[in-house]
mmCIF file of C-alpha atoms and ligand atoms in Angstrom:
data_model
loop_
_atom_site.group_PDB
_atom_site.id
_atom_site.type_symbol
_atom_site.label_atom_id
_atom_site.label_comp_id
_atom_site.label_asym_id
_atom_site.label_seq_id
_atom_site.Cartn_x
_atom_site.Cartn_y
_atom_site.Cartn_z
ATOM 1 C CA MET U 1 75.110 48.330 -38.634
ATOM 2 C CA THR U 2 78.262 49.006 -36.570
ATOM 3 C CA GLU U 3 80.882 51.543 -37.862
ATOM 4 C CA VAL U 4 83.297 50.562 -40.454
ATOM 5 C CA LEU U 5 86.715 51.244 -39.297
ATOM 6 C CA VAL U 6 89.109 50.068 -42.016
ATOM 7 C CA GLU U 7 88.027 49.748 -45.614
ATOM 8 C CA VAL U 8 90.084 48.579 -48.401
ATOM 9 C CA GLU U 9 89.143 48.901 -52.038
ATOM 10 C CA ASP U 10 90.905 46.857 -54.767
ATOM 11 C CA LEU U 11 94.239 46.897 -52.997
ATOM 12 C CA LYS U 12 97.209 45.998 -55.090
ATOM 13 C CA VAL U 13 100.753 46.016 -53.463
ATOM 14 C CA TYR U 14 103.492 45.078 -56.028
ATOM 15 C CA PHE U 15 107.245 44.644 -55.233
ATOM 16 C CA PRO U 16 109.935 44.859 -57.881
ATOM 17 C CA VAL U 17 111.719 41.766 -58.488
ATOM 18 C CA ARG U 18 115.349 41.831 -57.448
ATOM 19 C CA ASP U 19 117.261 39.089 -59.071
ATOM 20 C CA GLY U 20 121.071 39.198 -58.194
ATOM 21 C CA TRP U 21 122.587 42.514 -59.205
ATOM 22 C CA SER U 22 120.489 42.770 -62.327
ATOM 23 C CA THR U 23 118.553 45.951 -62.665
ATOM 24 C CA LYS U 24 117.028 45.346 -65.952
ATOM 25 C CA ASP U 25 114.289 43.122 -64.527
ATOM 26 C CA ASP U 26 111.063 45.064 -64.627
ATOM 27 C CA ARG U 27 108.819 42.205 -63.471
ATOM 28 C CA GLN U 28 106.805 42.609 -60.362
ATOM 29 C CA VAL U 29 105.859 40.482 -57.266
ATOM 30 C CA LYS U 30 102.031 40.660 -57.123
ATOM 31 C CA ALA U 31 101.845 40.312 -53.352
ATOM 32 C CA VAL U 32 98.469 41.696 -53.058
ATOM 33 C CA ASP U 33 96.493 41.734 -56.132
ATOM 34 C CA GLY U 34 92.950 43.302 -55.881
ATOM 35 C CA ILE U 35 91.793 42.738 -52.474
ATOM 36 C CA SER U 36 88.660 44.551 -50.912
ATOM 37 C CA LEU U 37 87.529 44.342 -47.305
ATOM 38 C CA ALA U 38 85.636 46.120 -44.537
ATOM 39 C CA LEU U 39 86.609 45.793 -41.008
ATOM 40 C CA ARG U 40 83.973 46.898 -38.493
ATOM 41 C CA HIS U 41 84.043 48.064 -34.828
ATOM 42 C CA ALA U 42 84.871 45.232 -32.529
ATOM 43 C CA GLU U 43 84.870 42.467 -35.313
ATOM 44 C CA VAL U 44 87.346 39.717 -35.625
ATOM 45 C CA LEU U 45 88.123 39.210 -39.396
ATOM 46 C CA ALA U 46 90.659 36.300 -40.139
ATOM 47 C CA VAL U 47 92.929 36.281 -43.224
ATOM 48 C CA VAL U 48 93.683 32.658 -44.031
ATOM 49 C CA GLY U 49 96.057 31.245 -46.581
ATOM 50 C CA GLU U 50 99.289 29.435 -47.245
ATOM 51 C CA SER U 51 102.574 31.104 -46.918
ATOM 52 C CA GLY U 52 103.403 33.584 -49.770
ATOM 53 C CA CYS U 53 99.851 34.395 -50.405
ATOM 54 C CA GLY U 54 100.108 38.026 -49.443
ATOM 55 C CA LYS U 55 98.707 38.062 -45.813
ATOM 56 C CA THR U 56 101.542 39.928 -44.296
ATOM 57 C CA THR U 57 101.721 42.389 -46.991
ATOM 58 C CA LEU U 58 97.852 43.057 -46.755
ATOM 59 C CA GLY U 59 98.379 43.445 -42.884
ATOM 60 C CA ARG U 60 101.276 45.832 -43.154
ATOM 61 C CA THR U 61 99.358 47.929 -45.679
ATOM 62 C CA VAL U 62 96.245 48.086 -43.510
ATOM 63 C CA ALA U 63 98.628 49.135 -40.538
ATOM 64 C CA GLY U 64 100.208 51.787 -42.549
ATOM 65 C CA LEU U 65 103.593 50.199 -42.735
ATOM 66 C CA ALA U 66 103.596 49.457 -46.480
ATOM 67 C CA SER U 67 102.026 51.637 -49.421
ATOM 68 C CA PRO U 68 99.534 50.721 -51.996
ATOM 69 C CA THR U 69 100.707 50.365 -55.448
ATOM 70 C CA SER U 70 96.970 51.048 -56.311
ATOM 71 C CA GLY U 71 93.662 50.864 -54.790
ATOM 72 C CA ARG U 72 92.454 52.610 -51.610
ATOM 73 C CA VAL U 73 92.530 52.305 -47.810
ATOM 74 C CA TRP U 74 90.090 54.283 -45.639
ATOM 75 C CA PHE U 75 90.188 54.582 -41.999
ATOM 76 C CA ARG U 76 86.871 55.702 -40.509
ATOM 77 C CA GLY U 77 85.759 57.141 -43.910
ATOM 78 C CA LYS U 78 89.007 59.055 -44.629
ATOM 79 C CA ASP U 79 91.428 58.052 -47.480
ATOM 80 C CA LEU U 80 94.813 57.327 -46.067
ATOM 81 C CA ALA U 81 96.397 58.785 -49.138
ATOM 82 C CA THR U 82 94.834 62.355 -47.959
ATOM 83 C CA LEU U 83 95.518 62.441 -44.433
ATOM 84 C CA SER U 84 97.359 65.338 -42.913
ATOM 85 C CA SER U 85 100.370 64.395 -40.755
ATOM 86 C CA GLY U 86 98.570 65.004 -37.678
ATOM 87 C CA GLU U 87 95.681 62.477 -38.897
ATOM 88 C CA ARG U 88 98.338 60.094 -40.122
ATOM 89 C CA LYS U 89 99.735 60.083 -36.397
ATOM 90 C CA THR U 90 96.195 59.294 -35.021
ATOM 91 C CA TYR U 91 95.769 56.559 -37.539
ATOM 92 C CA ARG U 92 99.197 54.885 -36.790
ATOM 93 C CA ARG U 93 98.126 55.015 -33.154
ATOM 94 C CA GLN U 94 94.662 53.782 -33.789
ATOM 95 C CA VAL U 95 95.819 50.846 -35.935
ATOM 96 C CA GLN U 96 98.425 48.790 -34.055
ATOM 97 C CA MET U 97 100.397 45.615 -35.317
ATOM 98 C CA VAL U 98 101.254 42.656 -33.604
ATOM 99 C CA PHE U 99 104.040 40.361 -35.081
ATOM 100 C CA GLN U 100 104.605 36.758 -35.204
ATOM 101 C CA ASP U 101 107.715 37.216 -33.312
ATOM 102 C CA PRO U 102 108.194 40.499 -31.534
ATOM 103 C CA TYR U 103 111.833 39.938 -30.824
ATOM 104 C CA ASP U 104 113.002 41.815 -33.772
ATOM 105 C CA SER U 105 110.811 44.677 -33.096
ATOM 106 C CA MET U 106 112.069 45.140 -29.564
ATOM 107 C CA ASN U 107 115.013 47.502 -28.922
ATOM 108 C CA PRO U 108 117.778 45.184 -27.166
ATOM 109 C CA ARG U 109 118.828 47.976 -25.176
ATOM 110 C CA LYS U 110 115.378 48.854 -23.560
ATOM 111 C CA THR U 111 113.828 47.426 -20.661
ATOM 112 C CA ALA U 112 110.097 46.281 -20.524
ATOM 113 C CA PHE U 113 109.183 49.535 -18.592
ATOM 114 C CA GLN U 114 110.927 51.697 -21.191
ATOM 115 C CA MET U 115 109.060 49.849 -24.069
ATOM 116 C CA ILE U 116 105.653 50.690 -22.635
ATOM 117 C CA ALA U 117 106.577 54.037 -21.318
ATOM 118 C CA GLN U 118 107.625 55.371 -24.478
ATOM 119 C CA PRO U 119 104.302 55.299 -26.370
ATOM 120 C CA LEU U 120 102.511 56.577 -23.244
ATOM 121 C CA THR U 121 104.858 59.497 -23.012
ATOM 122 C CA ILE U 122 104.952 60.217 -26.751
ATOM 123 C CA ASN U 123 101.151 60.198 -26.941
ATOM 124 C CA ARG U 124 100.791 62.006 -23.703
ATOM 125 C CA ILE U 125 98.390 59.115 -22.441
ATOM 126 C CA VAL U 126 99.249 59.677 -18.719
ATOM 127 C CA PRO U 127 101.042 62.413 -16.746
ATOM 128 C CA LYS U 128 104.700 61.495 -15.731
ATOM 129 C CA THR U 129 103.859 60.851 -12.198
ATOM 130 C CA ASP U 130 101.484 58.105 -13.179
ATOM 131 C CA LEU U 131 103.693 56.548 -15.687
ATOM 132 C CA VAL U 132 104.869 53.492 -13.542
ATOM 133 C CA ASN U 133 101.429 52.734 -12.224
ATOM 134 C CA GLU U 134 99.956 52.723 -15.863
ATOM 135 C CA VAL U 135 102.870 50.428 -16.993
ATOM 136 C CA LEU U 136 102.019 48.185 -14.104
ATOM 137 C CA ARG U 137 98.381 48.083 -14.960
ATOM 138 C CA LEU U 138 99.107 47.310 -18.483
ATOM 139 C CA PHE U 139 101.451 44.401 -17.397
ATOM 140 C CA ASP U 140 98.863 43.064 -15.176
ATOM 141 C CA ASN U 141 96.134 43.293 -17.988
ATOM 142 C CA VAL U 142 98.271 41.097 -20.305
ATOM 143 C CA GLY U 143 99.197 38.634 -17.448
ATOM 144 C CA LEU U 144 102.833 39.776 -16.774
ATOM 145 C CA ALA U 145 102.692 39.459 -12.876
ATOM 146 C CA PRO U 146 103.848 40.306 -10.625
ATOM 147 C CA GLY U 147 104.369 43.360 -12.756
ATOM 148 C CA GLU U 148 107.439 44.702 -10.644
ATOM 149 C CA ALA U 149 109.373 41.567 -11.623
ATOM 150 C CA TYR U 150 109.187 42.418 -15.298
ATOM 151 C CA LEU U 151 109.831 46.217 -15.373
ATOM 152 C CA ASN U 152 113.672 45.992 -15.708
ATOM 153 C CA ARG U 153 113.819 43.018 -17.951
ATOM 154 C CA SER U 154 115.093 43.332 -21.528
ATOM 155 C CA ARG U 155 113.879 41.264 -24.570
ATOM 156 C CA HIS U 156 116.431 38.282 -24.165
ATOM 157 C CA GLN U 157 115.303 38.002 -20.374
ATOM 158 C CA LEU U 158 111.589 37.143 -21.535
ATOM 159 C CA SER U 159 110.246 33.943 -22.851
ATOM 160 C CA GLY U 160 108.522 33.861 -26.320
ATOM 161 C CA GLY U 161 105.156 33.978 -24.497
ATOM 162 C CA GLU U 162 106.183 36.839 -22.286
ATOM 163 C CA ARG U 163 107.641 38.830 -25.273
ATOM 164 C CA GLN U 164 104.170 38.435 -26.949
ATOM 165 C CA ARG U 165 102.285 39.504 -23.904
ATOM 166 C CA LEU U 166 104.562 42.564 -23.774
ATOM 167 C CA SER U 167 104.140 43.236 -27.436
ATOM 168 C CA ILE U 168 100.349 43.217 -26.912
ATOM 169 C CA ALA U 169 100.715 45.512 -23.847
ATOM 170 C CA ARG U 170 102.649 47.948 -26.007
ATOM 171 C CA SER U 171 99.769 47.864 -28.553
ATOM 172 C CA MET U 172 97.081 48.071 -26.016
ATOM 173 C CA SER U 173 98.996 51.087 -24.195
ATOM 174 C CA VAL U 174 97.751 53.550 -27.018
ATOM 175 C CA ASN U 175 93.841 52.483 -26.686
ATOM 176 C CA PRO U 176 93.756 51.405 -30.421
ATOM 177 C CA SER U 177 90.567 50.569 -32.143
ATOM 178 C CA VAL U 178 92.268 48.079 -34.545
ATOM 179 C CA ILE U 179 94.827 45.410 -33.942
ATOM 180 C CA VAL U 180 96.454 43.846 -37.001
ATOM 181 C CA ALA U 181 97.773 40.329 -35.716
ATOM 182 C CA ASP U 182 100.094 38.639 -38.048
ATOM 183 C CA GLU U 183 100.205 35.108 -37.028
ATOM 184 C CA PRO U 184 100.704 36.195 -33.426
ATOM 185 C CA VAL U 185 101.041 32.688 -31.872
ATOM 186 C CA SER U 186 102.636 30.586 -34.584
ATOM 187 C CA ALA U 187 106.245 31.094 -33.221
ATOM 188 C CA LEU U 188 105.084 29.897 -29.797
ATOM 189 C CA ASP U 189 105.022 26.401 -28.075
ATOM 190 C CA ILE U 190 101.555 24.823 -28.420
ATOM 191 C CA SER U 191 100.858 25.063 -24.698
ATOM 192 C CA ILE U 192 101.601 28.889 -24.738
ATOM 193 C CA GLN U 193 99.573 29.548 -28.098
ATOM 194 C CA GLY U 194 96.332 28.712 -26.201
ATOM 195 C CA GLN U 195 97.243 31.186 -23.457
ATOM 196 C CA ILE U 196 97.996 33.934 -25.653
ATOM 197 C CA LEU U 197 94.810 33.410 -27.634
ATOM 198 C CA SER U 198 92.696 33.549 -24.453
ATOM 199 C CA LEU U 199 94.529 36.766 -23.738
ATOM 200 C CA MET U 200 93.636 38.210 -27.044
ATOM 201 C CA ARG U 201 90.101 37.140 -26.933
ATOM 202 C CA LYS U 202 89.755 38.621 -23.471
ATOM 203 C CA LEU U 203 91.163 42.004 -24.629
ATOM 204 C CA GLN U 204 89.116 41.914 -27.653
ATOM 205 C CA GLU U 205 85.817 41.443 -25.515
ATOM 206 C CA GLU U 206 86.864 44.096 -22.692
ATOM 207 C CA SER U 207 87.920 46.775 -25.142
ATOM 208 C CA SER U 208 85.889 46.087 -28.250
ATOM 209 C CA ILE U 209 88.830 46.168 -30.437
ATOM 210 C CA ALA U 210 88.562 44.932 -34.077
ATOM 211 C CA TYR U 211 91.243 42.296 -35.120
ATOM 212 C CA LEU U 212 92.538 41.714 -38.498
ATOM 213 C CA PHE U 213 93.747 38.337 -37.539
ATOM 214 C CA ILE U 214 96.209 36.790 -40.005
ATOM 215 C CA SER U 215 96.716 32.939 -39.471
ATOM 216 C CA HIS U 216 97.286 29.836 -41.399
ATOM 217 C CA ASP U 217 95.997 27.668 -38.388
ATOM 218 C CA LEU U 218 92.254 27.020 -39.082
ATOM 219 C CA ALA U 219 91.409 25.623 -35.567
ATOM 220 C CA VAL U 220 92.625 29.000 -34.153
ATOM 221 C CA VAL U 221 90.673 31.078 -36.700
ATOM 222 C CA ARG U 222 87.530 28.924 -35.931
ATOM 223 C CA SER U 223 87.681 29.834 -32.338
ATOM 224 C CA LEU U 224 88.433 33.501 -32.608
ATOM 225 C CA ALA U 225 86.951 34.999 -35.777
ATOM 226 C CA ASP U 226 83.667 36.307 -36.734
ATOM 227 C CA ARG U 227 84.334 36.334 -40.486
ATOM 228 C CA VAL U 228 86.914 34.631 -42.516
ATOM 229 C CA MET U 229 88.754 35.594 -45.793
ATOM 230 C CA ILE U 230 90.551 32.963 -47.568
ATOM 231 C CA VAL U 231 93.290 34.332 -49.767
ATOM 232 C CA TYR U 232 95.161 32.614 -52.555
ATOM 233 C CA LEU U 233 98.013 34.321 -54.471
ATOM 234 C CA GLY U 234 97.216 37.840 -53.416
ATOM 235 C CA GLN U 235 93.296 37.477 -53.851
ATOM 236 C CA ILE U 236 90.232 36.585 -52.046
ATOM 237 C CA VAL U 237 88.747 33.220 -53.254
ATOM 238 C CA GLU U 238 86.131 32.788 -50.579
ATOM 239 C CA GLU U 239 84.819 34.861 -47.572
ATOM 240 C CA GLY U 240 81.841 34.847 -45.140
ATOM 241 C CA THR U 241 81.044 34.316 -41.487
ATOM 242 C CA THR U 242 83.359 31.821 -39.913
ATOM 243 C CA ASP U 243 80.445 29.473 -39.457
ATOM 244 C CA GLY U 244 79.327 29.687 -43.060
ATOM 245 C CA VAL U 245 82.795 29.164 -44.569
ATOM 246 C CA PHE U 246 83.547 26.394 -42.264
ATOM 247 C CA SER U 247 80.488 24.301 -42.399
ATOM 248 C CA ASN U 248 79.791 24.875 -46.059
ATOM 249 C CA PRO U 249 82.907 25.782 -47.966
ATOM 250 C CA ARG U 250 82.331 27.118 -51.409
ATOM 251 C CA HIS U 251 85.776 26.984 -52.810
ATOM 252 C CA PRO U 252 88.011 23.957 -53.500
ATOM 253 C CA TYR U 253 91.022 25.687 -51.966
ATOM 254 C CA THR U 254 89.069 26.243 -48.721
ATOM 255 C CA MET U 255 87.939 22.678 -48.840
ATOM 256 C CA ALA U 256 91.685 21.536 -49.280
ATOM 257 C CA LEU U 257 92.792 23.778 -46.371
ATOM 258 C CA LEU U 258 90.174 22.320 -44.266
ATOM 259 C CA ALA U 259 90.951 18.616 -45.331
ATOM 260 C CA ALA U 260 94.650 19.125 -44.638
ATOM 261 C CA HIS U 261 93.860 20.512 -40.985
ATOM 262 C CA PRO U 262 90.815 18.532 -39.809
ATOM 263 C CA ILE U 263 89.118 20.152 -36.972
ATOM 264 C CA PRO U 264 87.537 17.935 -34.376
ATOM 265 C CA ASP U 265 84.004 18.966 -34.776
ATOM 266 C CA PRO U 266 81.276 16.304 -35.883
ATOM 267 C CA GLU U 267 79.053 19.181 -37.098
ATOM 268 C CA LEU U 268 81.714 20.252 -39.517
ATOM 269 C CA SER U 269 82.645 17.013 -41.075
ATOM 270 C CA ARG U 270 79.124 16.137 -42.140
ATOM 271 C CA ASN U 271 78.968 17.060 -45.715
ATOM 272 C CA ARG U 272 82.619 17.472 -46.435
ATOM 273 C CA HIS U 273 84.402 15.758 -49.184
ATOM 274 C CA ARG U 274 88.033 15.706 -49.211
ATOM 275 C CA ILE U 275 90.064 17.745 -51.747
ATOM 276 C CA VAL U 276 93.622 17.051 -51.477
ATOM 277 C CA LEU U 277 96.094 19.989 -51.769
ATOM 278 C CA THR U 278 99.264 19.092 -53.967
ATOM 279 C CA GLY U 279 102.258 21.074 -54.920
ATOM 280 C CA ASP U 280 103.142 24.566 -54.079
ATOM 281 C CA VAL U 281 101.874 28.036 -54.400
ATOM 282 C CA PRO U 282 102.748 29.348 -57.920
ATOM 283 C CA SER U 283 104.945 32.414 -58.265
ATOM 284 C CA PRO U 284 103.147 35.699 -57.604
ATOM 285 C CA ILE U 285 105.261 37.212 -60.297
ATOM 286 C CA ASP U 286 103.475 35.501 -62.990
ATOM 287 C CA PRO U 287 100.338 33.848 -61.612
ATOM 288 C CA PRO U 288 98.310 31.382 -63.447
ATOM 289 C CA THR U 289 95.607 32.512 -66.039
ATOM 290 C CA GLY U 290 91.889 32.267 -65.191
ATOM 291 C CA CYS U 291 91.307 30.890 -61.835
ATOM 292 C CA ARG U 292 94.675 31.262 -60.156
ATOM 293 C CA PHE U 293 94.018 27.922 -58.309
ATOM 294 C CA HIS U 294 93.505 25.755 -61.303
ATOM 295 C CA THR U 295 96.983 24.515 -61.629
ATOM 296 C CA ARG U 296 96.446 22.760 -58.170
ATOM 297 C CA CYS U 297 92.729 22.072 -58.342
ATOM 298 C CA PRO U 298 91.844 18.386 -58.725
ATOM 299 C CA ILE U 299 88.325 19.315 -60.016
ATOM 300 C CA ALA U 300 89.476 21.915 -62.519
ATOM 301 C CA ARG U 301 87.819 21.994 -66.026
ATOM 302 C CA PRO U 302 88.976 23.860 -69.195
ATOM 303 C CA VAL U 303 87.039 27.012 -68.303
ATOM 304 C CA CYS U 304 89.044 27.288 -65.028
ATOM 305 C CA SER U 305 92.305 28.104 -67.006
ATOM 306 C CA GLN U 306 90.522 30.309 -69.394
ATOM 307 C CA GLN U 307 88.239 32.715 -67.515
ATOM 308 C CA ILE U 308 88.704 34.422 -64.053
ATOM 309 C CA PRO U 309 85.789 33.438 -62.025
ATOM 310 C CA PRO U 310 83.474 36.144 -60.864
ATOM 311 C CA PHE U 311 82.317 36.125 -57.142
ATOM 312 C CA LYS U 312 79.086 34.065 -56.440
ATOM 313 C CA ASP U 313 76.984 35.266 -53.533
ATOM 314 C CA PHE U 314 75.448 32.881 -51.095
ATOM 315 C CA ARG U 315 73.764 33.726 -47.672
ATOM 316 C CA ASN U 316 74.963 36.011 -45.050
ATOM 317 C CA GLY U 317 77.743 37.753 -47.096
ATOM 318 C CA HIS U 318 79.201 34.294 -48.074
ATOM 319 C CA ARG U 319 80.975 34.614 -51.573
ATOM 320 C CA SER U 320 83.278 32.536 -53.451
ATOM 321 C CA ALA U 321 85.261 32.969 -56.620
ATOM 322 C CA CYS U 322 84.887 29.511 -58.219
ATOM 323 C CA HIS U 323 83.140 28.558 -61.442
ATOM 324 C CA PHE U 324 81.803 25.605 -59.865
ATOM 325 C CA ALA U 325 80.967 27.059 -56.318
ATOM 326 C CA ASP U 326 77.441 25.520 -56.581
ATOM 327 C CA GLN U 327 78.505 22.024 -57.465
ATOM 328 C CA LEU U 328 81.603 21.530 -55.298
ATOM 329 C CA GLN U 329 80.311 18.958 -52.967
ATOM 330 C CA SER U 330 79.117 16.645 -55.846
ATOM 331 C CA MET U 331 82.428 17.079 -57.795
ATOM 332 C CA ALA U 332 84.483 16.415 -54.870
ATOM 333 C CA ARG U 333 82.320 13.324 -53.916
ATOM 334 C CA LEU U 334 82.814 12.016 -57.445
ATOM 335 C CA LEU U 335 86.391 12.683 -57.061
ATOM 336 C CA ASN U 336 86.563 10.724 -53.902
ATOM 337 C CA GLU U 337 84.521 7.922 -55.217
ATOM 338 C CA SER U 338 86.771 7.345 -58.245
ATOM 339 C CA GLY U 339 89.486 6.630 -55.672
ATOM 340 C CA PRO U 340 93.076 8.414 -55.466
ATOM 341 C CA ALA U 341 93.511 11.231 -58.052
ATOM 342 C CA SER U 342 94.819 9.849 -61.189
ATOM 343 C CA HIS U 343 96.084 13.021 -62.784
HETATM 344 N N1 LIG L 1 109.384 43.712 -49.411
HETATM 345 C C1 LIG L 1 109.276 42.719 -50.237
HETATM 346 N N2 LIG L 1 109.912 42.892 -51.416
HETATM 347 C C2 LIG L 1 109.792 41.957 -52.394
HETATM 348 N N3 LIG L 1 108.908 40.811 -52.303
HETATM 349 C C3 LIG L 1 108.194 40.721 -51.125
HETATM 350 C C4 LIG L 1 108.312 41.726 -50.150
HETATM 351 N N4 LIG L 1 107.415 41.430 -49.164
HETATM 352 C C5 LIG L 1 106.771 40.338 -49.521
HETATM 353 N N5 LIG L 1 107.240 39.880 -50.780
HETATM 354 C C6 LIG L 1 106.690 38.852 -51.640
HETATM 355 O O1 LIG L 1 105.432 38.906 -51.675
HETATM 356 C C7 LIG L 1 104.666 37.664 -51.542
HETATM 357 C C8 LIG L 1 103.584 37.688 -50.561
HETATM 358 O O2 LIG L 1 104.430 37.703 -49.354
HETATM 359 P P1 LIG L 1 103.606 37.895 -47.817
HETATM 360 O O3 LIG L 1 103.047 39.017 -47.827
HETATM 361 O O4 LIG L 1 104.816 37.920 -46.865
HETATM 362 O O5 LIG L 1 102.841 36.623 -47.897
HETATM 363 P P2 LIG L 1 102.350 35.641 -46.452
HETATM 364 O O6 LIG L 1 102.375 36.546 -45.265
HETATM 365 O O7 LIG L 1 101.090 35.304 -46.867
HETATM 366 O O8 LIG L 1 103.373 34.642 -46.499
HETATM 367 C C9 LIG L 1 105.794 36.610 -51.532
HETATM 368 O O9 LIG L 1 106.030 36.118 -52.793
HETATM 369 C C10 LIG L 1 107.011 37.485 -50.875
HETATM 370 O O10 LIG L 1 108.267 36.825 -51.247
HETATM 371 MG MG1 LIG L 2 103.284 36.325 -43.459
#
């Protein structure tokens, strides 16, 4: 077994509800509500779910940018809550974050050279005399070529794709072991998305970096991830190897996501019956009882609103939190045969 780099146990991240000027409101937004995961060396673990399901909050917490309300996060076996300030620095360097649109995280007054030179200098990665060469090497590595042409550009002189390349170069400059990538291509044109994904795949293979790859795009996840975690309202509903989850989904939410974004692959559509997703994600302030998905699940039964479904284990670490995980295909087939949903 390869080394576990990041381990998260029963993580909860709640935010206070800010409703206008009222300070009386003591309700909480349960953005992440009991997630556990292990990310291993050189592994790509995807986090998938609709908007508002807590993916960004999970990623930020793993990257040390948000604090757990409860639960624990370990890095290389050390509890983050107990790190010394030196160890915390190392952690923040080892676990980098790439955002959806890096524009906001770039200082408008800095040139591309300065943006990369800064982490190299602060972390004493190369001597001053080698700084320009190292920046040019990093530019070349992310496809900003010829590098000299980019040195003096500021963020508004770069295209969306070039900005994402620069932001990836900045992350790579400190030799991280983990990159948390939060929807890294969803703000880009389709034609550019593929280029950035190939770049991320290349870097991952060359440098054996582990990715926590957050995305709502199943085709992207399918092409990049070793394992997948499907999240709904701050909780994992299904997880497993990418092949296992995509070829044999064991949760109606996963089936609905797959049906909404069909992936052109005959292997995958063989035994899939459609579950159509309706309505919006309910509020994470007061999530539904029992199975949180029951309010949108076309095959829900009375037990679903009454009891929290425990995880059922299948092969290769494939798990699903659905009361009917064993019978999904036949239930969905019945649903399809009875025509359009009548509820
Ligand atoms: N800093 C914050 N303060 C209050 N609520 C927040 C904060 N960050 C996120 N949330 C809320 O937490 C929930 C999950 O958000 P987020 O983690 O951004 O989900 P996702 O990335 O899956 O869209 C949402 O309801 C969002 O409004
Ligand atoms: Mg998000």
